[in-house]
Amino acid sequence: MASKTKLLLVDGNSVAFRAFFALYNQLDRFTNQDGLHTNAIYAFNNMLEIVLKAVQPDAALVAFDAGKTTFRTAKYADYKSGRAKTPSELLEQLPYIKELLDDMGIAHYELKDYEADDIIGTMAKRADEAGWETTIVTGDRDLTQLTTDRTTVQVTVKGVNELEAYTPAHVKEKLGITPAQIIDLKGLMGDTSDNYPGVTKVGEKTALKLLNQYGSMENLYANVDDMKKSKLKENLINDKDNAFLSKQLATIDRDAPLTVD
């Protein structure tokens, strides 16, 4: 049987961030003669070489964020607000990481009003429909919603060289839910790093319990009136709009208008 075509997708901003902080303690050691910091470039390159050797893809793409303004900030102005500024020592390295990719013959892409996640989600969907096997490398567990029988999400565990492979079975094993339910989980519990609210006092444990019982947020809210009186029920009712907004914000757009094949 012929091997399937393989696609590698890399979350550029996320992996560059992890690469930078993996060698942050040695920041002063990684500079060139012009004073440019090179720690993120070095670690990013190392990670990429390891992954390319392991996956041996037929095609590869590194996706980057185009900016802070996206369709998500249009829906919710405080989306990702309050985050610390990206260190200038990392920002100065990003153009050189893209130059490195050019030298390696690896495509990189960004799309106005969308995040790297949406580029990756759209490319993974196209590949899945074409019968390709896809490997996604990221530092963001939110992308585990993209796992399918043909798509594996490799999440950085420590630095950038240790990765944890998420398949649908691994998501089920770790969380007790399916990849499709990840967005319901985020809707209920919110996300402090992305600064969207979810339901008051609903953390991961409670959210998982609700999803195991009801399956989805839609079914939960269809039956919320039948729940016995409790503070949880009160919070669910009061924060319904926040929950569904958060689910929307957590959902990766898998039909972004990409102009890349």
mmCIF file of N, CA and C in Angstrom, residues 192-236:
data_model
loop_
_atom_site.group_PDB
_atom_site.id
_atom_site.type_symbol
_atom_site.label_atom_id
_atom_site.label_comp_id
_atom_site.label_asym_id
_atom_site.label_seq_id
_atom_site.Cartn_x
_atom_site.Cartn_y
_atom_site.Cartn_z
ATOM 1 N N THR A 192 -8.209 32.425 30.709
ATOM 2 C CA THR A 192 -7.582 33.629 31.264
ATOM 3 C C THR A 192 -6.468 34.156 30.361
ATOM 4 N N SER A 193 -5.749 33.264 29.671
ATOM 5 C CA SER A 193 -4.651 33.729 28.817
ATOM 6 C C SER A 193 -5.176 34.479 27.598
ATOM 7 N N ASP A 194 -6.339 34.072 27.087
ATOM 8 C CA ASP A 194 -6.957 34.778 25.956
ATOM 9 C C ASP A 194 -7.974 35.816 26.417
ATOM 10 N N ASN A 195 -8.205 35.869 27.731
ATOM 11 C CA ASN A 195 -9.046 36.891 28.360
ATOM 12 C C ASN A 195 -10.503 36.867 27.891
ATOM 13 N N TYR A 196 -11.083 35.662 27.854
ATOM 14 C CA TYR A 196 -12.535 35.604 27.682
ATOM 15 C C TYR A 196 -13.140 34.836 28.854
ATOM 16 N N PRO A 197 -14.363 35.197 29.256
ATOM 17 C CA PRO A 197 -14.853 34.920 30.599
ATOM 18 C C PRO A 197 -15.409 33.534 30.909
ATOM 19 N N GLY A 198 -16.186 32.927 30.034
ATOM 20 C CA GLY A 198 -16.854 31.682 30.392
ATOM 21 C C GLY A 198 -17.910 31.910 31.454
ATOM 22 N N VAL A 199 -18.165 30.879 32.260
ATOM 23 C CA VAL A 199 -19.179 30.941 33.317
ATOM 24 C C VAL A 199 -18.491 31.114 34.664
ATOM 25 N N THR A 200 -19.005 32.029 35.468
ATOM 26 C CA THR A 200 -18.437 32.313 36.787
ATOM 27 C C THR A 200 -18.284 31.040 37.612
ATOM 28 N N LYS A 201 -17.080 30.856 38.163
ATOM 29 C CA LYS A 201 -16.753 29.753 39.072
ATOM 30 C C LYS A 201 -16.864 28.364 38.435
ATOM 31 N N VAL A 202 -16.832 28.302 37.115
ATOM 32 C CA VAL A 202 -16.777 27.003 36.437
ATOM 33 C C VAL A 202 -15.350 26.789 35.934
ATOM 34 N N GLY A 203 -14.670 25.838 36.566
ATOM 35 C CA GLY A 203 -13.328 25.477 36.139
ATOM 36 C C GLY A 203 -13.359 24.215 35.299
ATOM 37 N N GLU A 204 -12.175 23.688 35.034
ATOM 38 C CA GLU A 204 -12.093 22.522 34.143
ATOM 39 C C GLU A 204 -12.849 21.320 34.692
ATOM 40 N N LYS A 205 -12.710 21.050 35.982
ATOM 41 C CA LYS A 205 -13.350 19.872 36.579
ATOM 42 C C LYS A 205 -14.867 19.930 36.429
ATOM 43 N N THR A 206 -15.459 21.072 36.761
ATOM 44 C CA THR A 206 -16.916 21.223 36.656
ATOM 45 C C THR A 206 -17.365 21.190 35.204
ATOM 46 N N ALA A 207 -16.614 21.863 34.339
ATOM 47 C CA ALA A 207 -16.969 21.893 32.917
ATOM 48 C C ALA A 207 -16.947 20.492 32.314
ATOM 49 N N LEU A 208 -15.934 19.706 32.661
ATOM 50 C CA LEU A 208 -15.843 18.338 32.143
ATOM 51 C C LEU A 208 -16.996 17.479 32.652
ATOM 52 N N LYS A 209 -17.356 17.667 33.908
ATOM 53 C CA LYS A 209 -18.486 16.923 34.478
ATOM 54 C C LYS A 209 -19.775 17.249 33.726
ATOM 55 N N LEU A 210 -19.985 18.523 33.439
ATOM 56 C CA LEU A 210 -21.188 18.940 32.711
ATOM 57 C C LEU A 210 -21.197 18.376 31.287
ATOM 58 N N LEU A 211 -20.040 18.377 30.641
ATOM 59 C CA LEU A 211 -19.975 17.872 29.268
ATOM 60 C C LEU A 211 -20.148 16.363 29.211
ATOM 61 N N ASN A 212 -19.647 15.669 30.219
ATOM 62 C CA ASN A 212 -19.858 14.222 30.268
ATOM 63 C C ASN A 212 -21.325 13.881 30.489
ATOM 64 N N GLN A 213 -22.033 14.792 31.161
ATOM 65 C CA GLN A 213 -23.459 14.560 31.426
ATOM 66 C C GLN A 213 -24.343 15.000 30.262
ATOM 67 N N TYR A 214 -24.009 16.158 29.670
ATOM 68 C CA TYR A 214 -24.902 16.746 28.662
ATOM 69 C C TYR A 214 -24.362 16.681 27.223
ATOM 70 N N GLY A 215 -23.080 16.465 27.069
ATOM 71 C CA GLY A 215 -22.512 16.307 25.729
ATOM 72 C C GLY A 215 -22.071 17.590 25.059
ATOM 73 N N SER A 216 -22.865 18.634 25.169
ATOM 74 C CA SER A 216 -22.539 19.912 24.529
ATOM 75 C C SER A 216 -23.158 21.052 25.317
ATOM 76 N N MET A 217 -22.679 22.269 25.060
ATOM 77 C CA MET A 217 -23.272 23.438 25.705
ATOM 78 C C MET A 217 -24.710 23.627 25.275
ATOM 79 N N GLU A 218 -24.988 23.352 24.011
ATOM 80 C CA GLU A 218 -26.351 23.528 23.505
ATOM 81 C C GLU A 218 -27.322 22.624 24.251
ATOM 82 N N ASN A 219 -26.921 21.376 24.456
ATOM 83 C CA ASN A 219 -27.793 20.442 25.176
ATOM 84 C C ASN A 219 -27.879 20.792 26.656
ATOM 85 N N LEU A 220 -26.775 21.260 27.216
ATOM 86 C CA LEU A 220 -26.775 21.703 28.613
ATOM 87 C C LEU A 220 -27.791 22.816 28.816
ATOM 88 N N TYR A 221 -27.749 23.819 27.956
ATOM 89 C CA TYR A 221 -28.666 24.951 28.121
ATOM 90 C C TYR A 221 -30.100 24.604 27.740
ATOM 91 N N ALA A 222 -30.277 23.582 26.930
ATOM 92 C CA ALA A 222 -31.637 23.122 26.621
ATOM 93 C C ALA A 222 -32.279 22.465 27.836
ATOM 94 N N ASN A 223 -31.424 22.015 28.769
ATOM 95 C CA ASN A 223 -31.924 21.307 29.953
ATOM 96 C C ASN A 223 -31.613 22.020 31.262
ATOM 97 N N VAL A 224 -31.080 23.241 31.181
ATOM 98 C CA VAL A 224 -30.640 23.918 32.399
ATOM 99 C C VAL A 224 -31.788 24.188 33.365
ATOM 100 N N ASP A 225 -32.989 24.420 32.846
ATOM 101 C CA ASP A 225 -34.134 24.693 33.721
ATOM 102 C C ASP A 225 -34.507 23.483 34.564
ATOM 103 N N ASP A 226 -34.121 22.294 34.114
ATOM 104 C CA ASP A 226 -34.454 21.072 34.851
ATOM 105 C C ASP A 226 -33.436 20.747 35.933
ATOM 106 N N MET A 227 -32.332 21.485 35.960
ATOM 107 C CA MET A 227 -31.330 21.258 37.004
ATOM 108 C C MET A 227 -31.878 21.721 38.346
ATOM 109 N N LYS A 228 -31.476 21.031 39.402
ATOM 110 C CA LYS A 228 -31.936 21.451 40.721
ATOM 111 C C LYS A 228 -31.300 22.787 41.090
ATOM 112 N N LYS A 229 -31.983 23.507 41.932
ATOM 113 C CA LYS A 229 -31.529 24.839 42.310
ATOM 114 C C LYS A 229 -30.147 24.771 42.953
ATOM 115 N N SER A 230 -29.250 25.603 42.458
ATOM 116 C CA SER A 230 -27.885 25.651 42.982
ATOM 117 C C SER A 230 -27.216 26.911 42.473
ATOM 118 N N LYS A 231 -26.077 27.247 43.076
ATOM 119 C CA LYS A 231 -25.310 28.403 42.612
ATOM 120 C C LYS A 231 -24.787 28.149 41.202
ATOM 121 N N LEU A 232 -24.448 26.893 40.902
ATOM 122 C CA LEU A 232 -23.976 26.554 39.563
ATOM 123 C C LEU A 232 -25.058 26.845 38.528
ATOM 124 N N LYS A 233 -26.282 26.420 38.809
ATOM 125 C CA LYS A 233 -27.391 26.673 37.882
ATOM 126 C C LYS A 233 -27.584 28.173 37.690
ATOM 127 N N GLU A 234 -27.528 28.907 38.779
ATOM 128 C CA GLU A 234 -27.694 30.364 38.714
ATOM 129 C C GLU A 234 -26.612 30.998 37.842
ATOM 130 N N ASN A 235 -25.359 30.557 38.039
ATOM 131 C CA ASN A 235 -24.250 31.106 37.248
ATOM 132 C C ASN A 235 -24.374 30.734 35.771
ATOM 133 N N LEU A 236 -24.801 29.510 35.511
ATOM 134 C CA LEU A 236 -24.988 29.081 34.120
ATOM 135 C C LEU A 236 -26.020 29.952 33.415
#
